[in-house]
Each structure stands twice: as C-alpha cells, then as structure tokens.
Amino acid sequence: MIVVITGASKGIGKAVAKKFATYGHTLALCARNIQPLQAASGELKAAHPQCTIYTRAVDISIKEDVIDFGKWILSEVGTPGVIINNAAYFINSSIHDEEDGLLEKMLTTNLNGAYHLTRTLLPPMVNSRQGHIFNICSIASFRGNANGGSYSISKFALAGLTKNLREELKPHNIKVTGVYPGSVYTDSWEGSGVQPQSIIQASDIAELIYTASQLSAQACVEDIIIRPLEGERFNS
C-alpha cells in the first residue's frame, strides 16, 4: 500500500512513517527541508530494507508546490491507499496582539496544504473506490485557549475540512479520520522543562493511526481523541 505523509522528517510524521515502514508499505514522504527528511528516510531504510521510500522537499504552505507534489506521487509512485496530512505550523499567540499576517500563515500551512494535496490525490482514489485520509488536527480544534490565537482557528478549520470530506467521500468508500491529540512530546518541547513521559508520545499517535488504517472496509474510525492522562501541558 502507498502511504503519503506530510511533515515526515520529525515528530508525529516521522513516527507514523516508521510504523508503516515496519510493515513494508511504500512511503511517499515530504518535508520543507530536504536534509532532515533524507536523514529520516535513511534511518527507515536501514531498519526496514523491504520498504520503498520516496522523498521530496515541499513547502506545504505554497499551493503550487503542494499540487506538484501530488502530481509527482501519482506519476512516479502510484495511487495512495492512505494520506496523512500532518504538516503544521505552531506559534503561541493571542488574537488581539499577534503579529499581522499570522492568521494567513497558519491557514496556508495548517489548512490549505491538506486541502490542495487531498484534492490533487483524490481522483484516482475515487475511481478505485478505496482509501483512507487522516488529518492531524488538535485538541485545539475543539476549544479555544488563551494562547491559541490563529493556530486554534486553523485547527478548527482543519476539523471542518475533515468532517466535510468524510460526508463527501462516504459514497466512494473512502474513509476520513480526524486525529485530535493533546500535548505530544516532539522537538518543540526540548528545553521546556516538561518531562517526556508526562505527555503523549509520537509513537502513540502512530499506533492509533496504523490500527485504524487496518480495519475492515466497512469500519471507519471517524475521530481519534487522545490526551495526556495527567492533563495538558502548555509550551510557552
């Protein structure tokens, strides 16, 4: 099965890639910076030589780059079985005093990238009447918080895209799952003083996504909500 993952050089994207690589799936990975992406790909190939991995540097905030990435996948890799829209941009902020233009930056990365990539890849998936799309949303998709600002707005919007896609694609036998993690330990938490074991691990998200992708054709996990047992942490 061909699995497309955006933002795959680190964090949740890398953990999900590792999980699918373990089972020998073909991966099409992108990230904005090619060096860490190639390093991650090299690690996966060394550990899972049976796995075929394609990589490409893509700025998910640029519409033309995203569409070109989708077309490249269809011509060079094939029709995806799974799409994982993971790439995202995060800044703590408040709407009343955040920098001008931040909303546009958040939306172009956290919403538009998933929108344009999915639209580009969907036609052959619709024709084959199979596939599964995972959008990595956030607990911030459900409720506002004092430091959410434009990030929360963009994640609310991604949740809306997810729900609408699910209804549109049901007649075509394509599943759509929203993934709503709370605090997940990734590189952005380094130096924050938060202990890794106190919040969710990226591997936890990967386990849930992989399991949901392997269910029978008529079983769709619509939403995955996961939060730290001891409550949220806030990275400021």
PDB file of C-alpha atoms in Angstrom:
ATOM      1  CA  MET A   1       0.000   0.000   0.000  1.00  0.00           C
ATOM      2  CA  ILE A   2       1.185   3.515  -0.818  1.00  0.00           C
ATOM      3  CA  VAL A   3       1.188   5.860   2.170  1.00  0.00           C
ATOM      4  CA  VAL A   4       1.620   9.630   1.765  1.00  0.00           C
ATOM      5  CA  ILE A   5       2.835  11.564   4.822  1.00  0.00           C
ATOM      6  CA  THR A   6       3.487  15.298   5.020  1.00  0.00           C
ATOM      7  CA  GLY A   7       5.845  16.766   7.604  1.00  0.00           C
ATOM      8  CA  ALA A   8       7.598  13.393   7.815  1.00  0.00           C
ATOM      9  CA  SER A   9      11.101  14.413   8.917  1.00  0.00           C
ATOM     10  CA  LYS A  10      10.324  14.530  12.648  1.00  0.00           C
ATOM     11  CA  GLY A  11       7.680  14.264  15.336  1.00  0.00           C
ATOM     12  CA  ILE A  12       4.356  12.628  14.567  1.00  0.00           C
ATOM     13  CA  GLY A  13       5.062  12.373  10.835  1.00  0.00           C
ATOM     14  CA  LYS A  14       8.312  10.503  11.359  1.00  0.00           C
ATOM     15  CA  ALA A  15       6.733   8.197  13.944  1.00  0.00           C
ATOM     16  CA  VAL A  16       3.879   7.339  11.579  1.00  0.00           C
ATOM     17  CA  ALA A  17       6.335   6.707   8.735  1.00  0.00           C
ATOM     18  CA  LYS A  18       8.286   4.351  10.990  1.00  0.00           C
ATOM     19  CA  LYS A  19       5.146   2.418  11.874  1.00  0.00           C
ATOM     20  CA  PHE A  20       4.079   1.896   8.263  1.00  0.00           C
ATOM     21  CA  ALA A  21       7.662   1.097   7.217  1.00  0.00           C
ATOM     22  CA  THR A  22       7.736  -1.694   9.797  1.00  0.00           C
ATOM     23  CA  TYR A  23       5.102  -3.493   7.742  1.00  0.00           C
ATOM     24  CA  GLY A  24       6.744  -2.907   4.385  1.00  0.00           C
ATOM     25  CA  HIS A  25       4.430  -0.288   2.918  1.00  0.00           C
ATOM     26  CA  THR A  26       5.597   2.087   0.185  1.00  0.00           C
ATOM     27  CA  LEU A  27       6.072   5.599   1.558  1.00  0.00           C
ATOM     28  CA  ALA A  28       5.900   8.977  -0.182  1.00  0.00           C
ATOM     29  CA  LEU A  29       7.263  11.493   2.305  1.00  0.00           C
ATOM     30  CA  CYS A  30       7.680  15.245   2.231  1.00  0.00           C
ATOM     31  CA  ALA A  31       9.024  17.965   4.485  1.00  0.00           C
ATOM     32  CA  ARG A  32      10.078  21.543   3.932  1.00  0.00           C
ATOM     33  CA  ASN A  33      13.806  20.856   4.468  1.00  0.00           C
ATOM     34  CA  ILE A  34      15.353  18.049   2.463  1.00  0.00           C
ATOM     35  CA  GLN A  35      18.336  17.265   4.728  1.00  0.00           C
ATOM     36  CA  PRO A  36      16.385  16.114   7.807  1.00  0.00           C
ATOM     37  CA  LEU A  37      13.915  14.343   5.535  1.00  0.00           C
ATOM     38  CA  GLN A  38      16.687  12.389   3.826  1.00  0.00           C
ATOM     39  CA  ALA A  39      18.188  11.594   7.230  1.00  0.00           C
ATOM     40  CA  ALA A  40      14.854  10.234   8.437  1.00  0.00           C
ATOM     41  CA  SER A  41      14.429   8.257   5.222  1.00  0.00           C
ATOM     42  CA  GLY A  42      17.908   6.800   5.628  1.00  0.00           C
ATOM     43  CA  GLU A  43      17.100   5.637   9.145  1.00  0.00           C
ATOM     44  CA  LEU A  44      13.912   3.969   7.942  1.00  0.00           C
ATOM     45  CA  LYS A  45      15.614   2.245   5.012  1.00  0.00           C
ATOM     46  CA  ALA A  46      18.396   0.930   7.243  1.00  0.00           C
ATOM     47  CA  ALA A  47      15.904  -0.506   9.721  1.00  0.00           C
ATOM     48  CA  HIS A  48      13.372  -1.697   7.129  1.00  0.00           C
ATOM     49  CA  PRO A  49      15.147  -2.523   3.853  1.00  0.00           C
ATOM     50  CA  GLN A  50      11.987  -4.132   2.469  1.00  0.00           C
ATOM     51  CA  CYS A  51      10.285  -0.712   2.465  1.00  0.00           C
ATOM     52  CA  THR A  52      10.391   1.542  -0.629  1.00  0.00           C
ATOM     53  CA  ILE A  53      10.598   5.229   0.262  1.00  0.00           C
ATOM     54  CA  TYR A  54      10.190   8.278  -1.968  1.00  0.00           C
ATOM     55  CA  THR A  55      11.094  11.725  -0.641  1.00  0.00           C
ATOM     56  CA  ARG A  56      10.608  15.264  -1.846  1.00  0.00           C
ATOM     57  CA  ALA A  57      11.141  18.709  -0.346  1.00  0.00           C
ATOM     58  CA  VAL A  58       7.822  20.539  -0.288  1.00  0.00           C
ATOM     59  CA  ASP A  59       6.740  23.785   1.340  1.00  0.00           C
ATOM     60  CA  ILE A  60       3.209  22.777   2.240  1.00  0.00           C
ATOM     61  CA  SER A  61       2.200  26.455   2.527  1.00  0.00           C
ATOM     62  CA  ILE A  62       2.768  27.031  -1.207  1.00  0.00           C
ATOM     63  CA  LYS A  63      -0.190  25.867  -3.295  1.00  0.00           C
ATOM     64  CA  GLU A  64       1.820  25.190  -6.453  1.00  0.00           C
ATOM     65  CA  ASP A  65       4.407  23.106  -4.555  1.00  0.00           C
ATOM     66  CA  VAL A  66       1.693  21.021  -2.936  1.00  0.00           C
ATOM     67  CA  ILE A  67      -0.107  20.351  -6.208  1.00  0.00           C
ATOM     68  CA  ASP A  68       3.187  19.462  -7.914  1.00  0.00           C
ATOM     69  CA  PHE A  69       3.939  17.037  -5.069  1.00  0.00           C
ATOM     70  CA  GLY A  70       0.571  15.367  -5.534  1.00  0.00           C
ATOM     71  CA  LYS A  71       1.047  15.070  -9.299  1.00  0.00           C
ATOM     72  CA  TRP A  72       4.542  13.652  -8.756  1.00  0.00           C
ATOM     73  CA  ILE A  73       3.142  10.990  -6.435  1.00  0.00           C
ATOM     74  CA  LEU A  74       0.509   9.947  -8.969  1.00  0.00           C
ATOM     75  CA  SER A  75       3.023   9.756 -11.841  1.00  0.00           C
ATOM     76  CA  GLU A  76       6.059   8.312 -10.025  1.00  0.00           C
ATOM     77  CA  VAL A  77       4.662   6.352  -7.082  1.00  0.00           C
ATOM     78  CA  GLY A  78       1.033   5.467  -7.754  1.00  0.00           C
ATOM     79  CA  THR A  79      -2.423   5.869  -6.250  1.00  0.00           C
ATOM     80  CA  PRO A  80      -2.282   6.303  -2.472  1.00  0.00           C
ATOM     81  CA  GLY A  81      -4.062   3.951  -0.113  1.00  0.00           C
ATOM     82  CA  VAL A  82      -3.506   6.275   2.848  1.00  0.00           C
ATOM     83  CA  ILE A  83      -2.938  10.045   3.071  1.00  0.00           C
ATOM     84  CA  ILE A  84      -1.739  11.536   6.347  1.00  0.00           C
ATOM     85  CA  ASN A  85      -1.968  15.330   6.350  1.00  0.00           C
ATOM     86  CA  ASN A  86       0.377  16.039   9.225  1.00  0.00           C
ATOM     87  CA  ALA A  87       2.500  19.080   8.351  1.00  0.00           C
ATOM     88  CA  ALA A  88       1.660  22.037  10.584  1.00  0.00           C
ATOM     89  CA  TYR A  89       2.979  25.325  11.878  1.00  0.00           C
ATOM     90  CA  PHE A  90       2.576  26.378  15.521  1.00  0.00           C
ATOM     91  CA  ILE A  91       3.146  29.616  17.408  1.00  0.00           C
ATOM     92  CA  ASN A  92       1.706  30.520  20.800  1.00  0.00           C
ATOM     93  CA  SER A  93      -0.226  33.747  20.348  1.00  0.00           C
ATOM     94  CA  SER A  94      -3.352  35.689  21.206  1.00  0.00           C
ATOM     95  CA  ILE A  95      -5.641  37.093  18.552  1.00  0.00           C
ATOM     96  CA  HIS A  96      -5.643  40.620  19.956  1.00  0.00           C
ATOM     97  CA  ASP A  97      -1.871  41.134  19.817  1.00  0.00           C
ATOM     98  CA  GLU A  98      -0.354  38.514  17.488  1.00  0.00           C
ATOM     99  CA  GLU A  99       1.683  39.746  14.538  1.00  0.00           C
ATOM    100  CA  ASP A 100      -0.210  40.903  11.475  1.00  0.00           C
ATOM    101  CA  GLY A 101      -0.425  38.171   8.853  1.00  0.00           C
ATOM    102  CA  LEU A 102      -0.093  35.248  11.270  1.00  0.00           C
ATOM    103  CA  LEU A 103      -3.600  34.020  10.532  1.00  0.00           C
ATOM    104  CA  GLU A 104      -2.806  33.818   6.833  1.00  0.00           C
ATOM    105  CA  LYS A 105       0.438  31.929   7.544  1.00  0.00           C
ATOM    106  CA  MET A 106      -1.361  29.443   9.787  1.00  0.00           C
ATOM    107  CA  LEU A 107      -4.164  28.842   7.313  1.00  0.00           C
ATOM    108  CA  THR A 108      -1.888  28.354   4.309  1.00  0.00           C
ATOM    109  CA  THR A 109       0.070  25.652   6.134  1.00  0.00           C
ATOM    110  CA  ASN A 110      -2.382  24.040   8.537  1.00  0.00           C
ATOM    111  CA  LEU A 111      -5.444  24.080   6.272  1.00  0.00           C
ATOM    112  CA  ASN A 112      -4.642  24.871   2.664  1.00  0.00           C
ATOM    113  CA  GLY A 113      -1.819  22.341   2.383  1.00  0.00           C
ATOM    114  CA  ALA A 114      -4.110  19.471   3.371  1.00  0.00           C
ATOM    115  CA  TYR A 115      -6.878  20.821   1.138  1.00  0.00           C
ATOM    116  CA  HIS A 116      -4.779  21.083  -2.022  1.00  0.00           C
ATOM    117  CA  LEU A 117      -2.884  17.822  -1.566  1.00  0.00           C
ATOM    118  CA  THR A 118      -6.062  15.878  -0.891  1.00  0.00           C
ATOM    119  CA  ARG A 119      -7.827  17.404  -3.896  1.00  0.00           C
ATOM    120  CA  THR A 120      -4.895  16.501  -6.144  1.00  0.00           C
ATOM    121  CA  LEU A 121      -4.674  12.894  -4.962  1.00  0.00           C
ATOM    122  CA  LEU A 122      -8.377  12.091  -4.713  1.00  0.00           C
ATOM    123  CA  PRO A 123      -9.472  11.479  -8.347  1.00  0.00           C
ATOM    124  CA  PRO A 124      -7.733   8.078  -8.781  1.00  0.00           C
ATOM    125  CA  MET A 125      -8.715   7.102  -5.233  1.00  0.00           C
ATOM    126  CA  VAL A 126     -12.347   7.844  -6.075  1.00  0.00           C
ATOM    127  CA  ASN A 127     -12.013   5.786  -9.255  1.00  0.00           C
ATOM    128  CA  SER A 128     -10.597   2.842  -7.306  1.00  0.00           C
ATOM    129  CA  ARG A 129     -13.239   3.272  -4.569  1.00  0.00           C
ATOM    130  CA  GLN A 130     -10.826   2.830  -1.707  1.00  0.00           C
ATOM    131  CA  GLY A 131      -8.514   4.814   0.525  1.00  0.00           C
ATOM    132  CA  HIS A 132      -8.188   6.422   3.925  1.00  0.00           C
ATOM    133  CA  ILE A 133      -7.384  10.054   4.767  1.00  0.00           C
ATOM    134  CA  PHE A 134      -6.078  11.084   8.186  1.00  0.00           C
ATOM    135  CA  ASN A 135      -5.969  14.764   9.093  1.00  0.00           C
ATOM    136  CA  ILE A 136      -3.844  15.586  12.134  1.00  0.00           C
ATOM    137  CA  CYS A 137      -5.999  18.155  13.881  1.00  0.00           C
ATOM    138  CA  SER A 138      -5.629  19.019  17.568  1.00  0.00           C
ATOM    139  CA  ILE A 139      -7.429  19.304  20.859  1.00  0.00           C
ATOM    140  CA  ALA A 140      -7.284  22.992  19.878  1.00  0.00           C
ATOM    141  CA  SER A 141      -9.815  22.098  17.148  1.00  0.00           C
ATOM    142  CA  PHE A 142     -12.477  21.715  19.851  1.00  0.00           C
ATOM    143  CA  ARG A 143     -11.984  24.630  22.189  1.00  0.00           C
ATOM    144  CA  GLY A 144     -10.204  27.933  22.327  1.00  0.00           C
ATOM    145  CA  ASN A 145      -7.409  28.681  24.754  1.00  0.00           C
ATOM    146  CA  ALA A 146      -5.713  31.895  25.826  1.00  0.00           C
ATOM    147  CA  ASN A 147      -2.538  31.121  23.857  1.00  0.00           C
ATOM    148  CA  GLY A 148      -4.189  29.510  20.835  1.00  0.00           C
ATOM    149  CA  GLY A 149      -4.701  32.514  18.588  1.00  0.00           C
ATOM    150  CA  SER A 150      -4.543  31.835  14.876  1.00  0.00           C
ATOM    151  CA  TYR A 151      -3.256  28.317  15.442  1.00  0.00           C
ATOM    152  CA  SER A 152      -6.546  27.326  17.072  1.00  0.00           C
ATOM    153  CA  ILE A 153      -8.503  28.990  14.279  1.00  0.00           C
ATOM    154  CA  SER A 154      -6.581  27.000  11.666  1.00  0.00           C
ATOM    155  CA  LYS A 155      -7.123  23.739  13.526  1.00  0.00           C
ATOM    156  CA  PHE A 156     -10.856  24.424  13.887  1.00  0.00           C
ATOM    157  CA  ALA A 157     -10.856  24.912  10.113  1.00  0.00           C
ATOM    158  CA  LEU A 158      -8.972  21.651   9.511  1.00  0.00           C
ATOM    159  CA  ALA A 159     -11.555  19.824  11.618  1.00  0.00           C
ATOM    160  CA  GLY A 160     -14.246  21.341   9.405  1.00  0.00           C
ATOM    161  CA  LEU A 161     -12.459  20.149   6.274  1.00  0.00           C
ATOM    162  CA  THR A 162     -12.212  16.682   7.818  1.00  0.00           C
ATOM    163  CA  LYS A 163     -15.915  16.456   8.634  1.00  0.00           C
ATOM    164  CA  ASN A 164     -16.975  17.713   5.222  1.00  0.00           C
ATOM    165  CA  LEU A 165     -14.633  15.352   3.373  1.00  0.00           C
ATOM    166  CA  ARG A 166     -15.992  12.419   5.363  1.00  0.00           C
ATOM    167  CA  GLU A 167     -19.532  13.084   4.205  1.00  0.00           C
ATOM    168  CA  GLU A 168     -18.497  13.721   0.594  1.00  0.00           C
ATOM    169  CA  LEU A 169     -16.405  10.583   0.320  1.00  0.00           C
ATOM    170  CA  LYS A 170     -18.663   8.022   2.009  1.00  0.00           C
ATOM    171  CA  PRO A 171     -20.350   7.146  -1.321  1.00  0.00           C
ATOM    172  CA  HIS A 172     -16.901   6.439  -2.771  1.00  0.00           C
ATOM    173  CA  ASN A 173     -15.853   4.042   0.026  1.00  0.00           C
ATOM    174  CA  ILE A 174     -13.077   6.385   1.169  1.00  0.00           C
ATOM    175  CA  LYS A 175     -12.653   6.806   4.914  1.00  0.00           C
ATOM    176  CA  VAL A 176     -11.739  10.079   6.616  1.00  0.00           C
ATOM    177  CA  THR A 177     -10.415  10.217  10.173  1.00  0.00           C
ATOM    178  CA  GLY A 178      -9.731  13.272  12.285  1.00  0.00           C
ATOM    179  CA  VAL A 179      -6.867  12.850  14.763  1.00  0.00           C
ATOM    180  CA  TYR A 180      -7.116  15.155  17.783  1.00  0.00           C
ATOM    181  CA  PRO A 181      -4.050  14.890  20.043  1.00  0.00           C
ATOM    182  CA  GLY A 182      -3.426  16.853  23.178  1.00  0.00           C
ATOM    183  CA  SER A 183       0.181  17.630  24.162  1.00  0.00           C
ATOM    184  CA  VAL A 184       2.588  15.380  22.229  1.00  0.00           C
ATOM    185  CA  TYR A 185       6.298  15.300  23.003  1.00  0.00           C
ATOM    186  CA  THR A 186       8.150  16.453  19.875  1.00  0.00           C
ATOM    187  CA  ASP A 187      11.248  18.581  19.248  1.00  0.00           C
ATOM    188  CA  SER A 188       9.367  21.761  20.109  1.00  0.00           C
ATOM    189  CA  TRP A 189       9.236  20.664  23.762  1.00  0.00           C
ATOM    190  CA  GLU A 190      13.008  20.304  24.148  1.00  0.00           C
ATOM    191  CA  GLY A 191      14.301  22.679  26.813  1.00  0.00           C
ATOM    192  CA  SER A 192      10.794  23.430  28.075  1.00  0.00           C
ATOM    193  CA  GLY A 193      11.244  21.532  31.328  1.00  0.00           C
ATOM    194  CA  VAL A 194       8.345  19.206  30.526  1.00  0.00           C
ATOM    195  CA  GLN A 195       9.275  15.569  31.123  1.00  0.00           C
ATOM    196  CA  PRO A 196       8.727  13.419  28.011  1.00  0.00           C
ATOM    197  CA  GLN A 197       6.956  10.715  29.996  1.00  0.00           C
ATOM    198  CA  SER A 198       4.358  13.189  31.276  1.00  0.00           C
ATOM    199  CA  ILE A 199       2.679  13.734  27.895  1.00  0.00           C
ATOM    200  CA  ILE A 200       1.750  11.746  24.786  1.00  0.00           C
ATOM    201  CA  GLN A 201       4.485  10.117  22.704  1.00  0.00           C
ATOM    202  CA  ALA A 202       4.504  10.499  18.919  1.00  0.00           C
ATOM    203  CA  SER A 203       4.618   6.700  18.723  1.00  0.00           C
ATOM    204  CA  ASP A 204       1.219   6.611  20.470  1.00  0.00           C
ATOM    205  CA  ILE A 205      -0.309   8.582  17.610  1.00  0.00           C
ATOM    206  CA  ALA A 206       1.384   6.314  15.077  1.00  0.00           C
ATOM    207  CA  GLU A 207      -0.043   3.189  16.738  1.00  0.00           C
ATOM    208  CA  LEU A 208      -3.564   4.588  16.645  1.00  0.00           C
ATOM    209  CA  ILE A 209      -3.357   5.689  13.012  1.00  0.00           C
ATOM    210  CA  TYR A 210      -1.925   2.386  11.842  1.00  0.00           C
ATOM    211  CA  THR A 211      -4.539   0.363  13.705  1.00  0.00           C
ATOM    212  CA  ALA A 212      -7.383   2.486  12.296  1.00  0.00           C
ATOM    213  CA  SER A 213      -5.994   2.032   8.781  1.00  0.00           C
ATOM    214  CA  GLN A 214      -6.126  -1.756   9.068  1.00  0.00           C
ATOM    215  CA  LEU A 215      -9.796  -2.225   9.940  1.00  0.00           C
ATOM    216  CA  SER A 216     -12.301  -3.897   7.642  1.00  0.00           C
ATOM    217  CA  ALA A 217     -13.706  -1.947   4.707  1.00  0.00           C
ATOM    218  CA  GLN A 218     -16.960  -1.018   6.465  1.00  0.00           C
ATOM    219  CA  ALA A 219     -15.341   0.087   9.738  1.00  0.00           C
ATOM    220  CA  CYS A 220     -14.369   3.763   9.905  1.00  0.00           C
ATOM    221  CA  VAL A 221     -12.845   5.368  12.971  1.00  0.00           C
ATOM    222  CA  GLU A 222     -14.182   8.872  12.490  1.00  0.00           C
ATOM    223  CA  ASP A 223     -12.293  10.620  15.285  1.00  0.00           C
ATOM    224  CA  ILE A 224      -9.249   9.758  17.379  1.00  0.00           C
ATOM    225  CA  ILE A 225      -9.056  11.863  20.540  1.00  0.00           C
ATOM    226  CA  ILE A 226      -6.061  11.325  22.811  1.00  0.00           C
ATOM    227  CA  ARG A 227      -4.901  13.449  25.737  1.00  0.00           C
ATOM    228  CA  PRO A 228      -2.231  13.132  28.435  1.00  0.00           C
ATOM    229  CA  LEU A 229      -3.516  11.174  31.426  1.00  0.00           C
ATOM    230  CA  GLU A 230      -2.445  13.944  33.814  1.00  0.00           C
ATOM    231  CA  GLY A 231      -3.836  16.768  31.695  1.00  0.00           C
ATOM    232  CA  GLU A 232      -2.481  19.189  29.123  1.00  0.00           C
ATOM    233  CA  ARG A 233       0.851  20.967  29.202  1.00  0.00           C
ATOM    234  CA  PHE A 234       1.331  24.314  27.537  1.00  0.00           C
ATOM    235  CA  ASN A 235       4.513  25.091  25.649  1.00  0.00           C
ATOM    236  CA  SER A 236       5.219  28.784  26.028  1.00  0.00           C
TER     237      SER A 236
END
